Each structure stands twice: as structure tokens, then as C-alpha cells.
mmCIF file of C-alpha atoms in Angstrom:
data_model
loop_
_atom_site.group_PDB
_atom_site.id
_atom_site.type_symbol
_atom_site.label_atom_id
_atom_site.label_comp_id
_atom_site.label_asym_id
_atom_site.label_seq_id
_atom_site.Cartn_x
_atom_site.Cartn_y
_atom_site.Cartn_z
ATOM 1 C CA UNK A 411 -15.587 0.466 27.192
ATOM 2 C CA UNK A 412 -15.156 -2.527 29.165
ATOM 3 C CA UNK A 413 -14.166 -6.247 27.948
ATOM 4 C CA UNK A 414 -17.785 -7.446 28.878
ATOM 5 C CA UNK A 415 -19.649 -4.424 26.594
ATOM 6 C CA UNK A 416 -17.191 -5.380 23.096
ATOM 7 C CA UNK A 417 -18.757 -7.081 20.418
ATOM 8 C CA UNK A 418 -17.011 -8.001 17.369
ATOM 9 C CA UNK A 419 -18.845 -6.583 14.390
ATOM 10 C CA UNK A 420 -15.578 -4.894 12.931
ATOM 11 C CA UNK A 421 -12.771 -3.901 12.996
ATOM 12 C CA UNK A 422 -9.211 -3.679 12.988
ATOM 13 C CA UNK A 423 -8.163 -2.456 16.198
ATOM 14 C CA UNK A 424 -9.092 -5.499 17.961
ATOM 15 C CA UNK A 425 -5.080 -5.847 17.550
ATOM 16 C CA UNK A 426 -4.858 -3.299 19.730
ATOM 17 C CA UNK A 427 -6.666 -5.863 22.701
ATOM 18 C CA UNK A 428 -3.746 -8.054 22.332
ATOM 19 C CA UNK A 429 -0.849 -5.990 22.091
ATOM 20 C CA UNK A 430 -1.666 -2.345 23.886
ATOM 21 C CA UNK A 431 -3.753 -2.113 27.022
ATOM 22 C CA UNK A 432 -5.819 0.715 24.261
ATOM 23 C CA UNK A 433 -9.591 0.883 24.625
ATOM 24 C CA UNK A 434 -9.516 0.871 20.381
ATOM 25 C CA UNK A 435 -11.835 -1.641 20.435
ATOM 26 C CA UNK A 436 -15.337 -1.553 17.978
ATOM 27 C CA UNK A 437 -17.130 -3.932 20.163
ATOM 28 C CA UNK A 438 -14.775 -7.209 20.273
ATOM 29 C CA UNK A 439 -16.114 -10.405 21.374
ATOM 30 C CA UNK A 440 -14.945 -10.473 24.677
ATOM 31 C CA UNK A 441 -13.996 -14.536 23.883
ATOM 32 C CA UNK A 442 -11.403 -12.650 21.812
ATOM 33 C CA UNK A 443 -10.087 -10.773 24.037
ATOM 34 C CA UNK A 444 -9.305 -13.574 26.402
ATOM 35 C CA UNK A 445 -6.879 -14.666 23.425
ATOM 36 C CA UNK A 446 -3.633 -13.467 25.361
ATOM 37 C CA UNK A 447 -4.259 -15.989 27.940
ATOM 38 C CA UNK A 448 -4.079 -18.732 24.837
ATOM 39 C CA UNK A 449 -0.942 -17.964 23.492
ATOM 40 C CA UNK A 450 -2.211 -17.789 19.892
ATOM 41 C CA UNK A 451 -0.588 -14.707 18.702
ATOM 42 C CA UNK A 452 -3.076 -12.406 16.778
ATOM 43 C CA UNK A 453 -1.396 -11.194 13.534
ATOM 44 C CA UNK A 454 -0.488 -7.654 13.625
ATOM 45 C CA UNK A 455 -0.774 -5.679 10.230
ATOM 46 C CA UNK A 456 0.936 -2.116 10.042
ATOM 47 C CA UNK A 457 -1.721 0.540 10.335
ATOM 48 C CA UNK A 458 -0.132 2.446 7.470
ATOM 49 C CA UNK A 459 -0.933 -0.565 5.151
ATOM 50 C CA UNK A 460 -5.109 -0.368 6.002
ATOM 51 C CA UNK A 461 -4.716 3.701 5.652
ATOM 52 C CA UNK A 462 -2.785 3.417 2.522
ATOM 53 C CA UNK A 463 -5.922 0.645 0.782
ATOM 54 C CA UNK A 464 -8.629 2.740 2.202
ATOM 55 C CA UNK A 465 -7.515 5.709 0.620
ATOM 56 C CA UNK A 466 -7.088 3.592 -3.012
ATOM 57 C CA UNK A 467 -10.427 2.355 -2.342
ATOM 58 C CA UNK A 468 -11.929 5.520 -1.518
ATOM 59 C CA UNK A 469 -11.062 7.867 -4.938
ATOM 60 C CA UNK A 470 -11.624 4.564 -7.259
ATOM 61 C CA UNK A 471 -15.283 4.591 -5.692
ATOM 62 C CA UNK A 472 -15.478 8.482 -6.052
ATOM 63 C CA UNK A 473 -14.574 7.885 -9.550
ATOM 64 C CA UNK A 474 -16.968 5.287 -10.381
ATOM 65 C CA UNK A 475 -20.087 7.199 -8.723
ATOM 66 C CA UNK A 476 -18.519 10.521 -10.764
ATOM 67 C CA UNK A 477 -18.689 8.540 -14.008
ATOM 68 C CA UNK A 478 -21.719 7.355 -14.000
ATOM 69 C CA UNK A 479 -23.382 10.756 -12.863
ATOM 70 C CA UNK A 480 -21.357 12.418 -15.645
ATOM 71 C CA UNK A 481 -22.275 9.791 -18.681
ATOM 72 C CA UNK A 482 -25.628 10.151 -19.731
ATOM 73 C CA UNK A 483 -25.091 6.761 -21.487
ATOM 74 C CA UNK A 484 -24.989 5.068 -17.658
ATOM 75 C CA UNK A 485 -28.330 6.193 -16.561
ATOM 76 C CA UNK A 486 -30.084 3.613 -16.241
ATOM 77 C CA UNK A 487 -31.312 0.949 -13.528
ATOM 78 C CA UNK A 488 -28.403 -1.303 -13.483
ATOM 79 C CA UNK A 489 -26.032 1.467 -13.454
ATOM 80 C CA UNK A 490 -27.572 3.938 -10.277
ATOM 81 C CA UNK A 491 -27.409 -0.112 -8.467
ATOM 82 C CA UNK A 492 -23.829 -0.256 -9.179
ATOM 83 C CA UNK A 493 -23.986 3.489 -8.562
ATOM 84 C CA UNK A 494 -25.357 2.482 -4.952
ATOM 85 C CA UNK A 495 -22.795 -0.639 -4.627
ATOM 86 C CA UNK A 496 -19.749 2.003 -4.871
ATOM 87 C CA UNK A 497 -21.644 4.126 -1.965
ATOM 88 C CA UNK A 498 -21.105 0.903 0.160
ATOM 89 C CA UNK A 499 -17.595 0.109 -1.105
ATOM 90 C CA UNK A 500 -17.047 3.803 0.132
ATOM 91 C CA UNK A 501 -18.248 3.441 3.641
ATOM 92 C CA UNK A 502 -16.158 0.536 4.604
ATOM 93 C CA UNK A 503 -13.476 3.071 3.085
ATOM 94 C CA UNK A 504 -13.899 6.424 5.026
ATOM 95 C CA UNK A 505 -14.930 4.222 8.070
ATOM 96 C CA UNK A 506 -11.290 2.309 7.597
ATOM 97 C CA UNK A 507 -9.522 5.868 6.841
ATOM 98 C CA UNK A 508 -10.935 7.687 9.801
ATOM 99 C CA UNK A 509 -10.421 4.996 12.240
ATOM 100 C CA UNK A 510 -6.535 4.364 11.376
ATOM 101 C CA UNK A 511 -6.058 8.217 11.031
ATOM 102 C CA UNK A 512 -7.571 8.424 15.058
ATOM 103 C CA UNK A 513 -5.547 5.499 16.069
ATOM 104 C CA UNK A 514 -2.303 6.937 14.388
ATOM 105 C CA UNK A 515 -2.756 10.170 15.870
ATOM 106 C CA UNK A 516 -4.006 8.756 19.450
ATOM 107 C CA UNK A 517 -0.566 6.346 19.060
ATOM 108 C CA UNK A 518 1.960 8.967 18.197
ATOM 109 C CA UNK A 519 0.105 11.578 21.275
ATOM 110 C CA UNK A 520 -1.269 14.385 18.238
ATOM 111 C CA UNK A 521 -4.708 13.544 19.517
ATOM 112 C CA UNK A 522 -6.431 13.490 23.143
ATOM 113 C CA UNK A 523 -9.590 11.691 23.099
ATOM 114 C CA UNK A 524 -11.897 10.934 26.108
ATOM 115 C CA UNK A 525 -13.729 7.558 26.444
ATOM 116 C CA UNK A 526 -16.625 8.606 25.591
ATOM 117 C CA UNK A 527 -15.791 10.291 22.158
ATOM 118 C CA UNK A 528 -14.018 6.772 21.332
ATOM 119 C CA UNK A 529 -17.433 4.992 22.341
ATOM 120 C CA UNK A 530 -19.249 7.431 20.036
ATOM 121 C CA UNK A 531 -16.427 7.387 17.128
ATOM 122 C CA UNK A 532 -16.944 3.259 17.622
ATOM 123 C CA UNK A 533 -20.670 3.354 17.389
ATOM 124 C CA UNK A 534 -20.039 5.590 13.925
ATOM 125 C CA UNK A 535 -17.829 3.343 12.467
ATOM 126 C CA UNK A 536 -19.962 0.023 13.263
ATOM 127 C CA UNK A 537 -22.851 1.607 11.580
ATOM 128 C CA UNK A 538 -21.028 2.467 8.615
ATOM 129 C CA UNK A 539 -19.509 -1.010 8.582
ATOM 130 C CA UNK A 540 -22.706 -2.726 9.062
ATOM 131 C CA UNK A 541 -24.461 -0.852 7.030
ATOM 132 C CA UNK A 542 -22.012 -1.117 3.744
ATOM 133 C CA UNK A 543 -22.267 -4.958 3.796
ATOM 134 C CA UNK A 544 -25.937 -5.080 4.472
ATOM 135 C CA UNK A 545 -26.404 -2.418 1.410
ATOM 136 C CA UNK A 546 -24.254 -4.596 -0.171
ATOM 137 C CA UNK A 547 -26.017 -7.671 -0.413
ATOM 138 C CA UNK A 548 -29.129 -5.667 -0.759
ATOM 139 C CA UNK A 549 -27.698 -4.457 -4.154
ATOM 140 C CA UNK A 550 -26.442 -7.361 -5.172
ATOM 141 C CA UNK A 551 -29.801 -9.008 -4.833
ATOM 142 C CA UNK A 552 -31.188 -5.897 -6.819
ATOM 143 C CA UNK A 553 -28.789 -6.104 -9.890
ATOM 144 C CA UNK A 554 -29.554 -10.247 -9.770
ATOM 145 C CA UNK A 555 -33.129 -9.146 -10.184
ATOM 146 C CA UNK A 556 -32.440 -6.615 -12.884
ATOM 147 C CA UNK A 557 -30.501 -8.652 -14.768
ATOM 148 C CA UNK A 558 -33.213 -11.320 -14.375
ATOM 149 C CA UNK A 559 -36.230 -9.205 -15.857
ATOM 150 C CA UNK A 560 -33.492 -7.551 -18.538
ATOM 151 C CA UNK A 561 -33.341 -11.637 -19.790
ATOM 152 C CA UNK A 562 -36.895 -12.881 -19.246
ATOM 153 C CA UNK A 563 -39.179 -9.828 -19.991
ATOM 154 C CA UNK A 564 -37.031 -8.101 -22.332
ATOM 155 C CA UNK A 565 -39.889 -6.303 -24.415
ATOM 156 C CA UNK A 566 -41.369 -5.211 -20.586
ATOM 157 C CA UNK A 567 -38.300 -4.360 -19.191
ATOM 158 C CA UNK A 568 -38.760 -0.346 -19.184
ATOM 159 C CA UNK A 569 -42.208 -0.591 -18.059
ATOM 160 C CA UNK A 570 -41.044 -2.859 -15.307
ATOM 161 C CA UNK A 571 -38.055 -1.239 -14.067
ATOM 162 C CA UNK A 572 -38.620 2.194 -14.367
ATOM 163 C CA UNK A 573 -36.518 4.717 -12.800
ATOM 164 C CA UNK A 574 -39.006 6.381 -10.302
ATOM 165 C CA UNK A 575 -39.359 2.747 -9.620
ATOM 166 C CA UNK A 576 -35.595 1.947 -9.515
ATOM 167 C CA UNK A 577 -35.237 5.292 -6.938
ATOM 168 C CA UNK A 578 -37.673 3.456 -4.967
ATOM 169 C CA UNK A 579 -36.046 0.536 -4.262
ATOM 170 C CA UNK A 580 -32.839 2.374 -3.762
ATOM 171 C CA UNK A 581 -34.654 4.635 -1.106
ATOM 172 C CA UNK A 582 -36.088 1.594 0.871
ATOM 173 C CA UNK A 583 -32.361 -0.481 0.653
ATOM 174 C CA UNK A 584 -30.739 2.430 2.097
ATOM 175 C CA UNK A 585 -33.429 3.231 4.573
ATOM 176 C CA UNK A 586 -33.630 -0.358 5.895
ATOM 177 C CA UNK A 587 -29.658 -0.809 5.774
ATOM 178 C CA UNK A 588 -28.896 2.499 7.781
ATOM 179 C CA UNK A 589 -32.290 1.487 10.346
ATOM 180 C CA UNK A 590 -30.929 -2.209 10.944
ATOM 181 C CA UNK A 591 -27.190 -1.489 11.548
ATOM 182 C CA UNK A 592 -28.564 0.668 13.748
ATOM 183 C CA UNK A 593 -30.363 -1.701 16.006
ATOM 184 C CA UNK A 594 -28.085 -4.380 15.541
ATOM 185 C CA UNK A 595 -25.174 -1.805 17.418
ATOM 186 C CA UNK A 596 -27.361 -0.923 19.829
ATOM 187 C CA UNK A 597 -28.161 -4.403 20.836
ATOM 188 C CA UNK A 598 -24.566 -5.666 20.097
ATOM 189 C CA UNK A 599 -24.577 -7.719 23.215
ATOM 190 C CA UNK A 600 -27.145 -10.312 22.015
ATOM 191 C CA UNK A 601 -25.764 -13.178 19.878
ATOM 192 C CA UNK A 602 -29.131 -13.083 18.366
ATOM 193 C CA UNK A 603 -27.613 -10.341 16.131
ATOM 194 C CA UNK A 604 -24.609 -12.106 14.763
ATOM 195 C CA UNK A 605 -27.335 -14.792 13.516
ATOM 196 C CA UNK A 606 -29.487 -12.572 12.085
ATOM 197 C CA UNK A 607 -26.353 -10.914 10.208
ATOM 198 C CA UNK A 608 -25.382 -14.472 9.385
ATOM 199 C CA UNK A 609 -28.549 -15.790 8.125
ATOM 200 C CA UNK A 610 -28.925 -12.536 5.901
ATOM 201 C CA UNK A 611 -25.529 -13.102 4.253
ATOM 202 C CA UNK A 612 -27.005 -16.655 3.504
ATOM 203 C CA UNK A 613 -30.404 -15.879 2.233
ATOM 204 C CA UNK A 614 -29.401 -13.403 -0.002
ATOM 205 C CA UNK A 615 -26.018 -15.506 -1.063
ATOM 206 C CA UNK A 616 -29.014 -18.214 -1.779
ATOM 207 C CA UNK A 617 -31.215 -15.974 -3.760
ATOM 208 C CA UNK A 618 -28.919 -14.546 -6.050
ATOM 209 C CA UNK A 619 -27.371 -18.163 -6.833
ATOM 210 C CA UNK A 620 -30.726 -18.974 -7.555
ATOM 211 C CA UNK A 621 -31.450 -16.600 -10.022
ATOM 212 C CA UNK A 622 -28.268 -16.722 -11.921
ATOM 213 C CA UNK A 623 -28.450 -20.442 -12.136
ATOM 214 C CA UNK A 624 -31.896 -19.792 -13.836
ATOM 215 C CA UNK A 625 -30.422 -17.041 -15.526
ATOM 216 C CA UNK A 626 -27.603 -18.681 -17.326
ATOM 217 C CA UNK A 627 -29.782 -22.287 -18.053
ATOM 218 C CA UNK A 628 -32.354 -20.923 -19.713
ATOM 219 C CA UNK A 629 -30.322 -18.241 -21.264
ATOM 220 C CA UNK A 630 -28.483 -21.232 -23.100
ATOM 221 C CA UNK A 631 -31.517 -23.207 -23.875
ATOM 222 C CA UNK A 632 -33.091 -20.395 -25.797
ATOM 223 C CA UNK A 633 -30.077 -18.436 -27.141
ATOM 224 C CA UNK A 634 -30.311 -20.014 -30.660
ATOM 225 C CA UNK A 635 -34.329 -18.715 -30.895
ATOM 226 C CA UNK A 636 -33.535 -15.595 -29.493
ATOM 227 C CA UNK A 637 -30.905 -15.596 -32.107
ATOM 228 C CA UNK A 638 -33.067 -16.403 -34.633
ATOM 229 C CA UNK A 639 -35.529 -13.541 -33.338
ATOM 230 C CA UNK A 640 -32.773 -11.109 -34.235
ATOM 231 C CA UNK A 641 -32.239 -9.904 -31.066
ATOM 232 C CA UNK A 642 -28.882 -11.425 -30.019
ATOM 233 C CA UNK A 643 -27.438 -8.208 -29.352
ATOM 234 C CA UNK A 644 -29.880 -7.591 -26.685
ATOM 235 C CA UNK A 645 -28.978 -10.807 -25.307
ATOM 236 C CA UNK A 646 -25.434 -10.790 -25.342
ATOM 237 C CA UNK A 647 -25.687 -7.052 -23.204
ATOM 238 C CA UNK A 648 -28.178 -9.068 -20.954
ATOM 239 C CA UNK A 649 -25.391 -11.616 -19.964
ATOM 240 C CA UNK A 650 -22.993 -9.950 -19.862
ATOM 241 C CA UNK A 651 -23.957 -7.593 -17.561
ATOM 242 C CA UNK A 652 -24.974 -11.032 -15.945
ATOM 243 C CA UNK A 653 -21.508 -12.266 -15.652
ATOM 244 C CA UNK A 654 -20.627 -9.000 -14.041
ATOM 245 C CA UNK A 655 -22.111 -9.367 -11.413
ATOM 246 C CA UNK A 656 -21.187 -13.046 -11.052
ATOM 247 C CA UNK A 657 -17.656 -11.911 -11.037
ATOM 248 C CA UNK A 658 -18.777 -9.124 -8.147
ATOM 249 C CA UNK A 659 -20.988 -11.662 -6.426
ATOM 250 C CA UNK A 660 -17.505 -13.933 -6.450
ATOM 251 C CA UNK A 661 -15.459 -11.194 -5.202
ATOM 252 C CA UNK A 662 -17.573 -10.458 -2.458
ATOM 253 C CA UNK A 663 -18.031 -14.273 -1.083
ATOM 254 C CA UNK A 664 -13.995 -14.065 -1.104
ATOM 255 C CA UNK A 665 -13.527 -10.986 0.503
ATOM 256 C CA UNK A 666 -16.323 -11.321 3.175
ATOM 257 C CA UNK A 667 -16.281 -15.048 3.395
ATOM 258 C CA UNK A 668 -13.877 -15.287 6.397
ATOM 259 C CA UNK A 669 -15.305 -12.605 8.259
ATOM 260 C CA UNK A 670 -18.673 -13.885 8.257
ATOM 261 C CA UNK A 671 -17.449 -17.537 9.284
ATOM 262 C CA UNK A 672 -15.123 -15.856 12.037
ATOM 263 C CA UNK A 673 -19.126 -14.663 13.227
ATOM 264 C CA UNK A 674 -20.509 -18.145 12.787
ATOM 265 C CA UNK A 675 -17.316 -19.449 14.710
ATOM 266 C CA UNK A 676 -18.712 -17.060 17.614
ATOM 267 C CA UNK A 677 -21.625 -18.643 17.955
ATOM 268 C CA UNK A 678 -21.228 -22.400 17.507
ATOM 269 C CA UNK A 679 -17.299 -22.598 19.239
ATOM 270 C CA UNK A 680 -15.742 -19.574 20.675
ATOM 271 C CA UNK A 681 -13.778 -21.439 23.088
ATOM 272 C CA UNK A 682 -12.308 -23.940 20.826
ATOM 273 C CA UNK A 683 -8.402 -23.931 19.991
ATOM 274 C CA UNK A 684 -8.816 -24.472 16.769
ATOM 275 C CA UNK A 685 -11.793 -21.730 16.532
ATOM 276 C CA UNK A 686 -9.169 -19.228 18.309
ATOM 277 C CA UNK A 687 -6.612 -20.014 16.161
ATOM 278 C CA UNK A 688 -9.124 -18.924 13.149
ATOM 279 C CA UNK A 689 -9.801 -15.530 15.204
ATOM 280 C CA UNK A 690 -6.015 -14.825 15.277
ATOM 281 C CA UNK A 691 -6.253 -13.973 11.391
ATOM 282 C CA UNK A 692 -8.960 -11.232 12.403
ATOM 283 C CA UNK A 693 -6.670 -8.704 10.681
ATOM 284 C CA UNK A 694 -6.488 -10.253 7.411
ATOM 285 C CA UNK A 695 -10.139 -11.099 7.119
ATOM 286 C CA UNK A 696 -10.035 -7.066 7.332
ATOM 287 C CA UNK A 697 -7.832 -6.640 4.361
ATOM 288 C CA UNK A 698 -9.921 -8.599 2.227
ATOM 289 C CA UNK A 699 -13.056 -6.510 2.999
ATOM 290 C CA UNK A 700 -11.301 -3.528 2.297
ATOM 291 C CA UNK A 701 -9.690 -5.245 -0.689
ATOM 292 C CA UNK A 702 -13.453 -5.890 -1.782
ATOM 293 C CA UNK A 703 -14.012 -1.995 -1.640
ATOM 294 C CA UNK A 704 -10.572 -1.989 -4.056
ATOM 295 C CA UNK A 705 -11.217 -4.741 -6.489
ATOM 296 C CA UNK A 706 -14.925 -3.806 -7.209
ATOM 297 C CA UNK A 707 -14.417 -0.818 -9.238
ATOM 298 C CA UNK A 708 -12.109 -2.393 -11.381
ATOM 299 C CA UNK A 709 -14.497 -4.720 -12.055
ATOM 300 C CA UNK A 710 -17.245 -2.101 -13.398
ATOM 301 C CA UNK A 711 -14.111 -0.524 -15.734
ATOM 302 C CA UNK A 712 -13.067 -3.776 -17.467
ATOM 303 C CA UNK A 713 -16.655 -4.808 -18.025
ATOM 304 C CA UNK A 714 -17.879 -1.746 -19.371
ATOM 305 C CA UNK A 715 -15.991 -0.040 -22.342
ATOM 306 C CA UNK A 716 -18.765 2.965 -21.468
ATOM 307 C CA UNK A 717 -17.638 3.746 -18.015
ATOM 308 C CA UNK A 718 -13.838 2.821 -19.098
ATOM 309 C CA UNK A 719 -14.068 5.795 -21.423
ATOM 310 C CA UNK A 720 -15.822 7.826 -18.652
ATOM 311 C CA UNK A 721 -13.009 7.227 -16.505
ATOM 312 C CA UNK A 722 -10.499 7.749 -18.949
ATOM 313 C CA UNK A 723 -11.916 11.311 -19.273
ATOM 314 C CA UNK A 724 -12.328 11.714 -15.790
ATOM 315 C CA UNK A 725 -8.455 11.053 -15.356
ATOM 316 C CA UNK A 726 -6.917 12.896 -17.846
ATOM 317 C CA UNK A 727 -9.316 16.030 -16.579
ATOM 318 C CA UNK A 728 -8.055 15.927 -13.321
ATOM 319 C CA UNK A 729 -3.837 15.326 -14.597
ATOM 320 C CA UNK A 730 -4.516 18.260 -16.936
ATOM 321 C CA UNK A 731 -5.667 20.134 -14.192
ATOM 322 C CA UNK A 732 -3.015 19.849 -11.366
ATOM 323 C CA UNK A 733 -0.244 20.478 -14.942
#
């Protein structure tokens, strides 16, 4: 791959342009790779540390998508969304494990690789990468909604969001995630890309803030006659499930936050000092995504006592096994 071809949808060996004279490079911007010339030194985070969190993150997302299959209690809507938003968590977490395991074997001499095998390992990975945080938002969006008809239309609920309809929409999400990422690696050299990526973080940021503002107003306006309807349990499950996914929808602002304004930074200023010094913290924007993929199933245990029991199980099946 040559500077001119890179594009910088992920990940973390653009280190790699600045210290080694490696190809490891998933498509980085080539304004980035003009950074030696700047003398902004691009932080370098031991490989060992990104294998060690992917690996975390990868079994606490096999657990989660376990437990729910397992628990007949968790089948429902909501959960095969979550169910879907552990999937994604996962990708960025193989994708992160496979690429440090190649660039730790490729460093130490285990493993010959020829350009073009990199070029197709890159592609992989930036289609897994893509794809997790467009599935993401996707599913985020989707639980917003749920939770939204769950509040409003509580008596039409099940005959709203059935499953065959739920399997539906999980179909066309992954469908449309795995088809985009696609096209947006293949055409990885045109900015217009990065602003489509960038305008679909904000859209469906905007769209899911929308909803839970209605969400939680109204849900406090009318919580006393809902209360007085007897159906305050019902209610209470409604929001809470809610503020789950306001915590998750938090989480992931946090954790993808600085990537996505490292892409907006791209477009508007990528020859700016003070831009470049932003795109010298690359590497730790890529810990917090892959912290995202660690953090979220925590989430789903401390907000559900169901799939906290689930796990539980799970866990002390698998320690009486290996005893």
C-alpha cells in the first residue's frame, strides 16, 4: 500500500507510520502520515495492552449473547437488540485481536506475509470496524424506538413489535451495515465517505436524543395517572430499560466521540498544528472504542438482575468445568 492509497477509517497501527517504515497501515490519511515531518510525536501504546482488552472484550460479549440465548426470560425484542449490540461490540474485538496477533507475529519474524495478504487482511478488518459502529448506532436507534412504543403504546406493544417483526429489522440493520462498510472501503479515497460516516453518527446521535427527551418528559408528566391506572410496574420496567440505554448511548458518545471528531478534523483542517496535535492521540481514541466493546456488557449485567443471574450460571458452569 502506498501513502497516497491510506485512509484513516481505523486503526491502531497507524503507529506503526511513525515509528517503523511497516506497511501496517488500515488506510491512514496520508495528512497523517506526513506527521514525522511535524515533530508532534504520535503516542505509542504497547500492542500487548490492545491484545490483552480485546480479548476481555471478546468473552464478556460471548457471554452476554450466551445468556440471553440460554434464558428464556430474555427473549424478547429489546433483548435480541442488545443481543445484536454485543455482535458489534464483538467485531471491533476479533478485528482488534487478529490485527495485534499479525502485527506481533510479523514484529517478532513468526509470520511472513506478502503485501497483498496485508491489503486483504486491512480491507477485513475495516469492514468489521465499520461495520460494528454503523450496527451500532443502528441498534441504538432500534432499542430508542423500542423503548419508545414499550412507554407510549403499552397495551399495543406485542402487536407492534413482534418478533418476526423484530428479526426483520435485525436482518435489514445487518444487511445494510455489512453492504455500506463495504462501499465506503472500497471508495476510501473520497472524503465524501468520512462525511457520510460523520453525518450518520449525527443523525442518529440526534434521533435517539430526541426520543428519550420525549421519552423521559412525558414519562414524568403522566407517571402519577399511569400510577393511578395500576400499572406502575409496567412503567417503572419501561424506564428503566430507558435509562439503560441512556447510560449505553453515554458510553458510546465517550468512547467514539474522539474518533469521530479526529474524522471531522480531516475534513475541515488536516493541516493545522493544532488539528495534528489532536491526531497524535490516534492511539488512545482506539482504547476507548475498544473500551466501549468492554464497558457495554457490564452495563446489560448491572441493569438487569435477569441476565446477572444468567451470567452467574454461565460462570460457575464453566469454573466447575475446567475443576
Amino acid at each position: 500500500m502506498n501513502d497516497s492509497s491510506r485512509h484513516h477509517f481505523s486503526m491502531k497501527h497507524v503507529d506503526h507510520i511513525y515509528t517503523t517504515d511497516s506497511n501496517w497501515s488500515l488506510k491512514s490519511n496520508e495528512t497523517l502520515g506526513d506527521m514525522n515531518s511535524t515533530g508532534i510525536a504520535q503516542i505509542i501504546i504497547p500492542q500487548e495492552l490492545f491484545l490483552m482488552l480485546g480479548l476481555v472484550s471478546l468473552v464478556e460479549n460471548i457471554l452476554v449473547v450466551v445468556a440471553i440465548i440460554k434464558n428464556r426470560n430474555l427473549h424478547s425484542p429489546m433483548y435480541y437488540f442488545i443481543c445484536c449490540l454485543a455482535v458489534s461490540d464483538m467485531l471491533v474485538s476479533v478485528s482488534n485481536v487478529v490485527e495485534t496477533l499479525f502485527m506481533l507475529l510479523t514484529e517478532h519474524g513468526l509470520l511472513l506475509v506478502t503485501a497483498k495478504m496485508l491489503q486483504h487482511l486491512d480491507n477485513v478488518i475495516d469492514i468489521m470496524i465499520c461495520s460494528s459502529v454503523v450496527s451500532s448506532l443502528s441498534f441504538l436507534c432500534t432499542i430508542a424506538a423500542d423503548r419508545y412504543i414499550t412507554i407510549f403504546y403499552a397495551l399495543r406493544y406485542h402487536s407492534i413489535m413482534t418478533t418476526q417483526r423484530a428479526v426483520g429489522i435485525i436482518v435489514v440493520v445487518w444487511l445494510t451495515s455489512i453492504t455500506s462498510s463495504s462501499l465506503f472501503i472500497v471508495y476510501h479515497t473520497d472524503n465524501a465517505v468520512i462525511a457520510c460516516l460523520v453525518t450518520f453518527f449525527g443523525v442518529t446521535l440526534v434521533f435517539t436524543a430526541v426520543l428519550y427527551l420525549h421519552m423521559f418528559i412525558l414519562a414524568h408528566v403522566h407517571s402519577r395517572r399511569i400510577m393511578a391506572l395500576h400499572k406502575s410496574r409496567r412503567q417503572v420496567t419501561s424506564m428503566k430499560g430507558a435509562i439503560t440505554l441512556t447510560i449505553l448511548l453515554g458510553v458510546f458518545i465517550l468512547c467514539w466521540g474522539p474518533f469521530f471528531l479526529h474524522l471531522i478534523l480531516i475534513l475541515t483542517c488536516p493541516t493545522n498544528p493544532h488539528c495534528k496535535c489532536y491526531f497524535s492521540h490516534f492511539n488512545l481514541f482506539l482504547i476507548l472504542i475498544i473500551c466501549n466493546s468492554l464497558i457495554d456488557p457490564l452495563i446489560y449485567a448491572y441493569r438487569s438482575q435477569e441476565l446477572r443471574k444468567t451470567l452467574k450460571e454461565i460462570i460457575l458452569c464453566m469454573w466447575c468445568f475446567t475443576v
